[in-house]
PDB file of C-alpha atoms in Angstrom:
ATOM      1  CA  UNK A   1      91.474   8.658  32.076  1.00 50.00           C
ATOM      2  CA  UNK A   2      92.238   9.244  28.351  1.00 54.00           C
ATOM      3  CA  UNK A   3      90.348  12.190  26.659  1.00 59.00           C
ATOM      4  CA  UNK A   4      87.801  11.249  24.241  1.00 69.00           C
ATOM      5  CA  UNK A   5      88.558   7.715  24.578  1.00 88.00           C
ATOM      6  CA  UNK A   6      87.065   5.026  21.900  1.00 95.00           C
ATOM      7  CA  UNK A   7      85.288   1.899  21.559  1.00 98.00           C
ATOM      8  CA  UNK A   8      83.768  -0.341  19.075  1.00 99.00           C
ATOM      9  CA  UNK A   9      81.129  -2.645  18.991  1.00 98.00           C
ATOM     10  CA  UNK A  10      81.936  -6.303  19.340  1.00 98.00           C
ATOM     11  CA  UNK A  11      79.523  -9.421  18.834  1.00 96.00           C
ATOM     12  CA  UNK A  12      80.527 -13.258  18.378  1.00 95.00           C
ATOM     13  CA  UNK A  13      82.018 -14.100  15.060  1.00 96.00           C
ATOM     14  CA  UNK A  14      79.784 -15.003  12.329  1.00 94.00           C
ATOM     15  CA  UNK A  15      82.671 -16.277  10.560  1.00 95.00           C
ATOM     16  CA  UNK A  16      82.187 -19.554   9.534  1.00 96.00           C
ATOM     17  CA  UNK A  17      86.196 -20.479   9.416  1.00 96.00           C
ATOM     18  CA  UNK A  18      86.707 -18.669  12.613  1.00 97.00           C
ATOM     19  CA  UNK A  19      83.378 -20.502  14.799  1.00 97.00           C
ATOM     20  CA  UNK A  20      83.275 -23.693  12.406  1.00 97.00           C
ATOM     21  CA  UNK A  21      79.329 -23.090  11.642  1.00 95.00           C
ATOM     22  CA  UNK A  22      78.143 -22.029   8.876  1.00 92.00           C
ATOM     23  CA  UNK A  23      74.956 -20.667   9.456  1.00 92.00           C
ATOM     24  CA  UNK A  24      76.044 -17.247  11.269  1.00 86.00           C
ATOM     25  CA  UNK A  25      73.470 -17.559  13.551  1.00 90.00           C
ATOM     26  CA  UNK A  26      73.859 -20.819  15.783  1.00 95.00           C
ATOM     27  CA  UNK A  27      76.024 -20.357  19.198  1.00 97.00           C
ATOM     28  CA  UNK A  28      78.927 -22.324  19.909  1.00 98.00           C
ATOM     29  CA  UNK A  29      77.809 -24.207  23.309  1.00 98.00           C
ATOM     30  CA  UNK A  30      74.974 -24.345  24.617  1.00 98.00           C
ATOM     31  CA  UNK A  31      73.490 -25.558  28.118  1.00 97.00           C
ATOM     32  CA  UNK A  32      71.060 -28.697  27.826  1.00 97.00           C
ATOM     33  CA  UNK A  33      68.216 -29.529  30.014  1.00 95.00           C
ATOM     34  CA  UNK A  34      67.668 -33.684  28.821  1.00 94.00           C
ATOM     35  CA  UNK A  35      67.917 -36.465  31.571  1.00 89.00           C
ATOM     36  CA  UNK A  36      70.958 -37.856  29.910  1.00 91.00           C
ATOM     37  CA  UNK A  37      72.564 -34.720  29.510  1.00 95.00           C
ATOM     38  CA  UNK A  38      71.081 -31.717  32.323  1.00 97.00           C
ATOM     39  CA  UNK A  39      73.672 -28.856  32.795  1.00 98.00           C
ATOM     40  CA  UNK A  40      73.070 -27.925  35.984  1.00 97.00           C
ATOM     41  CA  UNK A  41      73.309 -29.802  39.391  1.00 96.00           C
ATOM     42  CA  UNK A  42      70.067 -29.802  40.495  1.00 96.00           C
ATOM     43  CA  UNK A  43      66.665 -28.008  39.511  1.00 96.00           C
ATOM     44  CA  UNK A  44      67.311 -25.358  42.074  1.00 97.00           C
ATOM     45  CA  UNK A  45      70.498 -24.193  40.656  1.00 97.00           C
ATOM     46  CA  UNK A  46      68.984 -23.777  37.013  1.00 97.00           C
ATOM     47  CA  UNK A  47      66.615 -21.635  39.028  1.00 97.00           C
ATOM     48  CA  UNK A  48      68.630 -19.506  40.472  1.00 97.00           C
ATOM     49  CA  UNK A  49      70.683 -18.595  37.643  1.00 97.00           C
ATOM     50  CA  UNK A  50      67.631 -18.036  35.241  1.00 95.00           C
ATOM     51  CA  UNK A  51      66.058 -15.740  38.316  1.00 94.00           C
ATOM     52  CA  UNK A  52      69.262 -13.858  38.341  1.00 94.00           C
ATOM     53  CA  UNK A  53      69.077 -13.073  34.696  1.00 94.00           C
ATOM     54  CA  UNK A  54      65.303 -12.428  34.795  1.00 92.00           C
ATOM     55  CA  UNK A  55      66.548 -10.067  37.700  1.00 89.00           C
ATOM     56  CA  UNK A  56      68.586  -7.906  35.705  1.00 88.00           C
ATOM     57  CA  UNK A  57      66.637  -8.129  32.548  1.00 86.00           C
ATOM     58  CA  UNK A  58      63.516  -6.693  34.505  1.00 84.00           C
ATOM     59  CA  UNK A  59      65.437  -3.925  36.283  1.00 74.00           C
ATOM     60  CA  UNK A  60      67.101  -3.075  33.595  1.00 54.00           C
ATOM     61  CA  UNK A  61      65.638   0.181  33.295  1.00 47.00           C
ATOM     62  CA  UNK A  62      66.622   0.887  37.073  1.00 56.00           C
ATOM     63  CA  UNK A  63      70.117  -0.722  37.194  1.00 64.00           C
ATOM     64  CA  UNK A  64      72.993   0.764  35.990  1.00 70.00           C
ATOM     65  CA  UNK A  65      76.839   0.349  35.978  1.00 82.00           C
ATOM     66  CA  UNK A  66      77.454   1.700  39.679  1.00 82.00           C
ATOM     67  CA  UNK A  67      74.259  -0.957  40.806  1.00 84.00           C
ATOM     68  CA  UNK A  68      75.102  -4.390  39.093  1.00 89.00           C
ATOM     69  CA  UNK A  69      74.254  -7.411  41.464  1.00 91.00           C
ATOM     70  CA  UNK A  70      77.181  -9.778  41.487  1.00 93.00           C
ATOM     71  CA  UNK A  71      76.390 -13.485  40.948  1.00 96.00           C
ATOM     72  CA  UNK A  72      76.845 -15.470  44.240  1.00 96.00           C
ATOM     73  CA  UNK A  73      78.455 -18.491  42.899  1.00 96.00           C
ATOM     74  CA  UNK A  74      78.910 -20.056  45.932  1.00 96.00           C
ATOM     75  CA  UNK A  75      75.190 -21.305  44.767  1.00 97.00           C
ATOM     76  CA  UNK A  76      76.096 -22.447  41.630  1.00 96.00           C
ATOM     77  CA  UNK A  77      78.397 -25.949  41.160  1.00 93.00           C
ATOM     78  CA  UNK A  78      80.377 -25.704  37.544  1.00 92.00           C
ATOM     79  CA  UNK A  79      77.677 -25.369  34.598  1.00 97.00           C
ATOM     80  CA  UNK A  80      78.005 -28.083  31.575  1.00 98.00           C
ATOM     81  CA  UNK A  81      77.795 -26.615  28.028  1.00 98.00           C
ATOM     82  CA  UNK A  82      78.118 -28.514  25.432  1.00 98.00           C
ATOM     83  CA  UNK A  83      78.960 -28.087  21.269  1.00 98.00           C
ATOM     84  CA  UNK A  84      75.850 -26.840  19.007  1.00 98.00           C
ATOM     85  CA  UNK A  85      77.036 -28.829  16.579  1.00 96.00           C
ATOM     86  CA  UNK A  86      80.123 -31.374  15.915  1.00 95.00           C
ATOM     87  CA  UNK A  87      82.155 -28.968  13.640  1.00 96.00           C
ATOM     88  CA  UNK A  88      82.132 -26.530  16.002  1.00 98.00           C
ATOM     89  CA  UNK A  89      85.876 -24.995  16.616  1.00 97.00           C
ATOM     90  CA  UNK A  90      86.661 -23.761  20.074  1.00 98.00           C
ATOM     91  CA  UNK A  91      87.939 -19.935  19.939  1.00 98.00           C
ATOM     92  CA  UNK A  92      88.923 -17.687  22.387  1.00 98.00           C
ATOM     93  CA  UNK A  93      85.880 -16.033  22.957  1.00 98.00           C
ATOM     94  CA  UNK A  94      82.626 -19.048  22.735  1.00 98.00           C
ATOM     95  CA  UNK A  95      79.217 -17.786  21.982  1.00 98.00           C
ATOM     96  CA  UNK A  96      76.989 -19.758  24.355  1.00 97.00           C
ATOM     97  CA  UNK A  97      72.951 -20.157  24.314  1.00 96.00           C
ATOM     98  CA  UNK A  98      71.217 -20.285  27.878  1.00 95.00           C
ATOM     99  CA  UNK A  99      67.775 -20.494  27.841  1.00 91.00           C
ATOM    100  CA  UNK A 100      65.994 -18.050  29.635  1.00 89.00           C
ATOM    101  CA  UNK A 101      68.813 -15.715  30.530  1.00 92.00           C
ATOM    102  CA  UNK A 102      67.273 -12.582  28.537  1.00 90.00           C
ATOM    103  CA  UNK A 103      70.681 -11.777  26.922  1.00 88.00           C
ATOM    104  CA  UNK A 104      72.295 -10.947  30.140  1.00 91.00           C
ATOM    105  CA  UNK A 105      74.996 -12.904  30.094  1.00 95.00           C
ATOM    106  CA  UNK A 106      77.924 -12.175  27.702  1.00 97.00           C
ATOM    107  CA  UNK A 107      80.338 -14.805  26.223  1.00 97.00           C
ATOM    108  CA  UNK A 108      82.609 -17.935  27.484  1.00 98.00           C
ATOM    109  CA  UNK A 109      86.134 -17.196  27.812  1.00 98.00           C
ATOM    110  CA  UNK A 110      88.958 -19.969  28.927  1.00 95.00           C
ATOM    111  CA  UNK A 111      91.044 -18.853  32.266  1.00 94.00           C
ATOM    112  CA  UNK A 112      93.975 -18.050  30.005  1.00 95.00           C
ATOM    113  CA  UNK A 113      91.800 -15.233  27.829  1.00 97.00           C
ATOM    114  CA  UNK A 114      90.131 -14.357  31.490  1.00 97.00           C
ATOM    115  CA  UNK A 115      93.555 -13.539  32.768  1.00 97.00           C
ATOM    116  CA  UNK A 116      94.676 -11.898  29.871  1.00 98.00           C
ATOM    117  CA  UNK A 117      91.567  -9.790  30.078  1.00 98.00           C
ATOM    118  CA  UNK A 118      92.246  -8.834  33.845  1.00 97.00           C
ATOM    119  CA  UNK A 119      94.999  -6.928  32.190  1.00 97.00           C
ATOM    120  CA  UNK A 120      92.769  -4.370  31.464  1.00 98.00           C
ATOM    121  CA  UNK A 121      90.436  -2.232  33.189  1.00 97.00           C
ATOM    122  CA  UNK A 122      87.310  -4.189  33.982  1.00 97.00           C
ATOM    123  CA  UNK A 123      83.867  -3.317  35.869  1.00 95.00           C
ATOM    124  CA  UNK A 124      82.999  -5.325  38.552  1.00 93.00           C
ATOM    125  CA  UNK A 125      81.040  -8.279  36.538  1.00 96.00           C
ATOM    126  CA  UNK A 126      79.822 -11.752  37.108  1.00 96.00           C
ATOM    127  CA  UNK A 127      82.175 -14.734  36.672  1.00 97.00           C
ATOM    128  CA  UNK A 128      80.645 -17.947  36.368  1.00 97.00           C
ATOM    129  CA  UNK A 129      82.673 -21.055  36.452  1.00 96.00           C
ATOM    130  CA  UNK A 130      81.611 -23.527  33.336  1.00 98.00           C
ATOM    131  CA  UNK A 131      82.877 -26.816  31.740  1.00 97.00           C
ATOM    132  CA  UNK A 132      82.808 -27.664  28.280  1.00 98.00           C
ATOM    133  CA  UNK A 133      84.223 -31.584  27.959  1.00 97.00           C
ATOM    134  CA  UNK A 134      83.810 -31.239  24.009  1.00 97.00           C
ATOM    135  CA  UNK A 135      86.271 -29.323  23.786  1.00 97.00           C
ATOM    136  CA  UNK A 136      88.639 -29.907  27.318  1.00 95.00           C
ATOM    137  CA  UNK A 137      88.623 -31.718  30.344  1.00 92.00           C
ATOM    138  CA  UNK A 138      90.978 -30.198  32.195  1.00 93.00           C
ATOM    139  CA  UNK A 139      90.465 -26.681  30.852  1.00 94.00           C
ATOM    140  CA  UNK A 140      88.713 -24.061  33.441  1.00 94.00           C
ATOM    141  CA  UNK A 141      86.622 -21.741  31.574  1.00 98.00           C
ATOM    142  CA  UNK A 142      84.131 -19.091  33.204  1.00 98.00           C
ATOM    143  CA  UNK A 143      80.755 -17.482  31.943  1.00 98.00           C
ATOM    144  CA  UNK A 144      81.443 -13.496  31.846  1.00 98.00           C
ATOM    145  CA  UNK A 145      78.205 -10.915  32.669  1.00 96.00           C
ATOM    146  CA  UNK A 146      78.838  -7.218  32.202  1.00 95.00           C
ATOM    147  CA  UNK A 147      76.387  -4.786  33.689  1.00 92.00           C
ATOM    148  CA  UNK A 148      74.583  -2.183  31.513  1.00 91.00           C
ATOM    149  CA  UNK A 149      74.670   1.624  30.698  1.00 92.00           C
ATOM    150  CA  UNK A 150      70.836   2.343  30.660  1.00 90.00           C
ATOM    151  CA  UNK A 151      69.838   4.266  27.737  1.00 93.00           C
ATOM    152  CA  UNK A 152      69.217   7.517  29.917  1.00 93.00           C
ATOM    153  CA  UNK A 153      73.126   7.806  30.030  1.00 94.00           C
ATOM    154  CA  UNK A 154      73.856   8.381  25.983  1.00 97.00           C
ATOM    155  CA  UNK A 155      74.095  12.105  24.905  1.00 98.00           C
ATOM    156  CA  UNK A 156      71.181  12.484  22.443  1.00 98.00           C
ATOM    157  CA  UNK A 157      72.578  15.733  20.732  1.00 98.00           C
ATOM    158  CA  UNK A 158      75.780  14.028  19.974  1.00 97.00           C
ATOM    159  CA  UNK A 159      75.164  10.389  18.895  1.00 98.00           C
ATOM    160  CA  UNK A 160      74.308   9.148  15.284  1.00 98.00           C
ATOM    161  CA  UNK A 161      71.062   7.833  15.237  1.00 97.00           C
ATOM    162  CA  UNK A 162      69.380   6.743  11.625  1.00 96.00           C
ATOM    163  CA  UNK A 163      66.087   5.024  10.219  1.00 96.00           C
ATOM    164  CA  UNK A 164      66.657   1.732   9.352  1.00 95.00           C
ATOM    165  CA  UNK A 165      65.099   2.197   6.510  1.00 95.00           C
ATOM    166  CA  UNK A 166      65.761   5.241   4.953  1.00 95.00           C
ATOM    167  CA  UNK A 167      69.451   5.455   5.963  1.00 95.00           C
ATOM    168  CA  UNK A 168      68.075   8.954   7.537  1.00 96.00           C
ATOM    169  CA  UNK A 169      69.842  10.829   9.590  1.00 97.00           C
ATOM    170  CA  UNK A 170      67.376  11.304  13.131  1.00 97.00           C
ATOM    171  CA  UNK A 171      68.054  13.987  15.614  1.00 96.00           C
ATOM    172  CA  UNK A 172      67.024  13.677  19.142  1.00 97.00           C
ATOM    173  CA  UNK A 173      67.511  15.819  21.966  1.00 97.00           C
ATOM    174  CA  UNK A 174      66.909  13.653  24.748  1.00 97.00           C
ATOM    175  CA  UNK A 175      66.119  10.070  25.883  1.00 96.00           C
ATOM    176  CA  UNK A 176      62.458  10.712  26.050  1.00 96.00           C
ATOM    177  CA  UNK A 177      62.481  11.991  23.005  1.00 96.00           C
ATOM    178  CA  UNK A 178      64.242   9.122  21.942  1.00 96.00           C
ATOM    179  CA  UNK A 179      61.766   6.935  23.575  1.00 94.00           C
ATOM    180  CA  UNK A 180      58.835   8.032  21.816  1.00 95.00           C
ATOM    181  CA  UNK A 181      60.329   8.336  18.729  1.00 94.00           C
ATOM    182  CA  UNK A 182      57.650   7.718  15.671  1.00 91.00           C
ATOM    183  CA  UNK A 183      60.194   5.707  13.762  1.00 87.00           C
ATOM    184  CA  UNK A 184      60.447   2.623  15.770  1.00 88.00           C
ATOM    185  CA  UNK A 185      63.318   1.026  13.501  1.00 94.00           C
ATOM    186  CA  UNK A 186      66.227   2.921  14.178  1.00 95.00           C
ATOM    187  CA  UNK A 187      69.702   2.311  14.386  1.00 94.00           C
ATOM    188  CA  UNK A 188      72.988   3.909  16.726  1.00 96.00           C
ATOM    189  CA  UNK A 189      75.901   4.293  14.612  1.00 97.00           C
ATOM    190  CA  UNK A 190      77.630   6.051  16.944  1.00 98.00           C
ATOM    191  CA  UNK A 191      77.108   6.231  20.793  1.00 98.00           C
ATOM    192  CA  UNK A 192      78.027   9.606  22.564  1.00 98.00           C
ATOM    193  CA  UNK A 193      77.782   8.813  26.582  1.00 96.00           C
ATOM    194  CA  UNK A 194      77.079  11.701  29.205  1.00 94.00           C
ATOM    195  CA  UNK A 195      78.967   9.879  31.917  1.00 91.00           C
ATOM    196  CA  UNK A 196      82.630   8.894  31.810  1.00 90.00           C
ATOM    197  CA  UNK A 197      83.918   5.701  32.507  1.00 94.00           C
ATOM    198  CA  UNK A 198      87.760   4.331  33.009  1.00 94.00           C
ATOM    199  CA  UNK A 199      86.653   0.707  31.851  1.00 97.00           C
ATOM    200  CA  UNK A 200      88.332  -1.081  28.817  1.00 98.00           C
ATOM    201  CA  UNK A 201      84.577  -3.258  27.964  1.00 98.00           C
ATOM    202  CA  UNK A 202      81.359  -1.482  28.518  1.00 97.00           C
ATOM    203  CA  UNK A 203      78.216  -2.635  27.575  1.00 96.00           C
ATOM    204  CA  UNK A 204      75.085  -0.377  26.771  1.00 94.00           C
ATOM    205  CA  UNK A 205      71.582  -1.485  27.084  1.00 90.00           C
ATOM    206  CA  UNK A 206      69.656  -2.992  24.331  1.00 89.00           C
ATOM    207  CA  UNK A 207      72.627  -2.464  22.182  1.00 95.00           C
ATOM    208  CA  UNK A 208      75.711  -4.483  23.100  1.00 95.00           C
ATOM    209  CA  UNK A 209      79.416  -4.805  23.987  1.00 98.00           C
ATOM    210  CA  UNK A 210      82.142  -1.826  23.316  1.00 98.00           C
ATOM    211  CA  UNK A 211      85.503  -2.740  23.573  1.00 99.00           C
ATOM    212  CA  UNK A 212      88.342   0.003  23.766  1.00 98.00           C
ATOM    213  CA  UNK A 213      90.782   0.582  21.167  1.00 97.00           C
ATOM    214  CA  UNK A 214      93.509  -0.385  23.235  1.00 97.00           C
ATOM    215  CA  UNK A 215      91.977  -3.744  24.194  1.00 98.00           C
ATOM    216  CA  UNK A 216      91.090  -4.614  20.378  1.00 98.00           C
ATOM    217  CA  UNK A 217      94.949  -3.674  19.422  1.00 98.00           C
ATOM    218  CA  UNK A 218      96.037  -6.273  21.718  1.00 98.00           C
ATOM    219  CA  UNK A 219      93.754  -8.842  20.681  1.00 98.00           C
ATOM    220  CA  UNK A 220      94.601  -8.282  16.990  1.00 98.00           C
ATOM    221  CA  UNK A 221      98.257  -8.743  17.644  1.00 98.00           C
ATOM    222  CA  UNK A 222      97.555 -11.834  19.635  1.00 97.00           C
ATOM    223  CA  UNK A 223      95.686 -12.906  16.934  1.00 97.00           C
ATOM    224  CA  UNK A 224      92.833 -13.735  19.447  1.00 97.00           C
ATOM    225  CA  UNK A 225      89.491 -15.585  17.766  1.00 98.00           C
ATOM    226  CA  UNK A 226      85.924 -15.605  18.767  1.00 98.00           C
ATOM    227  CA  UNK A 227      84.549 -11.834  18.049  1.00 98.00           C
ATOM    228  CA  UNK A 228      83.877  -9.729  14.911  1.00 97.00           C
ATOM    229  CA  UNK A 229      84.811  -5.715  15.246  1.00 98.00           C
ATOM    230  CA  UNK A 230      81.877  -3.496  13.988  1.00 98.00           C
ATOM    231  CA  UNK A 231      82.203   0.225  12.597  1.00 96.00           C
ATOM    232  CA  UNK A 232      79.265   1.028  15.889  1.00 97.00           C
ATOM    233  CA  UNK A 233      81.223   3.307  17.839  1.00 98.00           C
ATOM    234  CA  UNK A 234      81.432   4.916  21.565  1.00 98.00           C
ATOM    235  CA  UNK A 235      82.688   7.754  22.696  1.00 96.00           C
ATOM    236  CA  UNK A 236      83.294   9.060  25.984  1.00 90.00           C
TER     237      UNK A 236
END
């Protein structure tokens, strides 16, 4: 495994010529739960995928990396998402809202980015098969979940922690410290992490998805769309 290997934070594009909507808020797809237009098979699949994701979301604290629960798909047919809006440009990696998943799941990739993703060095993760007819019929795309760091696992003593508000520099020597912080609206500029992991996508807890270096150099030369690069750092 490199030495002191590097990520940065990634989140959907807010990019208005990149996503097609101009708000910076509103997802790409979306699942729907109308008569006319119900994204799910039945009732009891909906179910199931909204337990799974209340699953995660309320062992969160318990779960981490080494523990995720796999999807079984073999309970879920193909999910229907369909376009927030009629502008809305398909890109390589979709922002999707699905209500009641807690934030667990990630973003919407085609098979071709999925493949070109397998390139790397992925955690075991949850692949959900999806259709979006707005923007292909014949197009396979899949519903990516990435398990969690917990909190516990960042190094205190070496991350960059600051109020929100004052833009002041907080020191912390320990999770628990951490957690009962007296400023409440704090920010992690840069994540140090006590355990080391060979993965090319992590994703910490209550923060969000790292990508490697590597794995953003080969996505800027493939000039691949979907997700804006932050200065948030991790370090291993």
């Amino acid at each position: 495994m490199e030495e002191n290997k590097r990520y940065f934070r990634v989140r959907p594009s807010i990019e208005s010529s990149v996503t097609g909507i101009s708000d910076g808020v509103t997802n790409q797809v979306e699942i729907r739960l109308k008569k006319q237009q119900y994204s799910f098979a039945n009732v009891e699949e909906k179910d199931y995928l909204m337990e799974y994701c209340r699953c995660l979301w309320e062992g969160k604290m318990f779960i981490g990396i080494e523990d995720f629960p796999i999807i079984d798909v073999s309970k879920l047919g193909q999910i229907v998402y369909y376009k927030t809006k009629k502008r809305v440009k398909e890109t390589d990696f979709i922002s999707n809202m699905t209500d009641n998943s807690f934030g667990m799941l990630d973003f919407i990739v085609s098979e071709k980015t999925k493949k070109m993703l397998e390139q790397f060095k992925l955690h075991l993760h949850s692949e959900i098969q999806v259709s979006i007819p707005e923007f292909s019929t014949t197009k396979n795309y899949y519903l990516l979940a990435f398990p969690c760091i917990p909190l516990e696992q960042i190094d205190y003593t070496k991350s960059i922690i600051i109020d929100s508000f004052s833009r002041e520099r907080l020191k912390f020597n320990s999770f628990v410290e951490y957690k009962n912080r007296e400023q409440k609206f704090t920010e992690i500029s840069h994540i140090s992490l006590v355990e080391k992991y060979d993965f090319d996508i992590l994703k910490v807890r209550a923060v969000g998805l790292f990508f490697s270096e590597r794995l953003i150099n080969y996505m800027k030369k493939a000039k691949m769309t979907g997700l804006d690069y932050l200065e948030q750092t991790l370090e291993l």
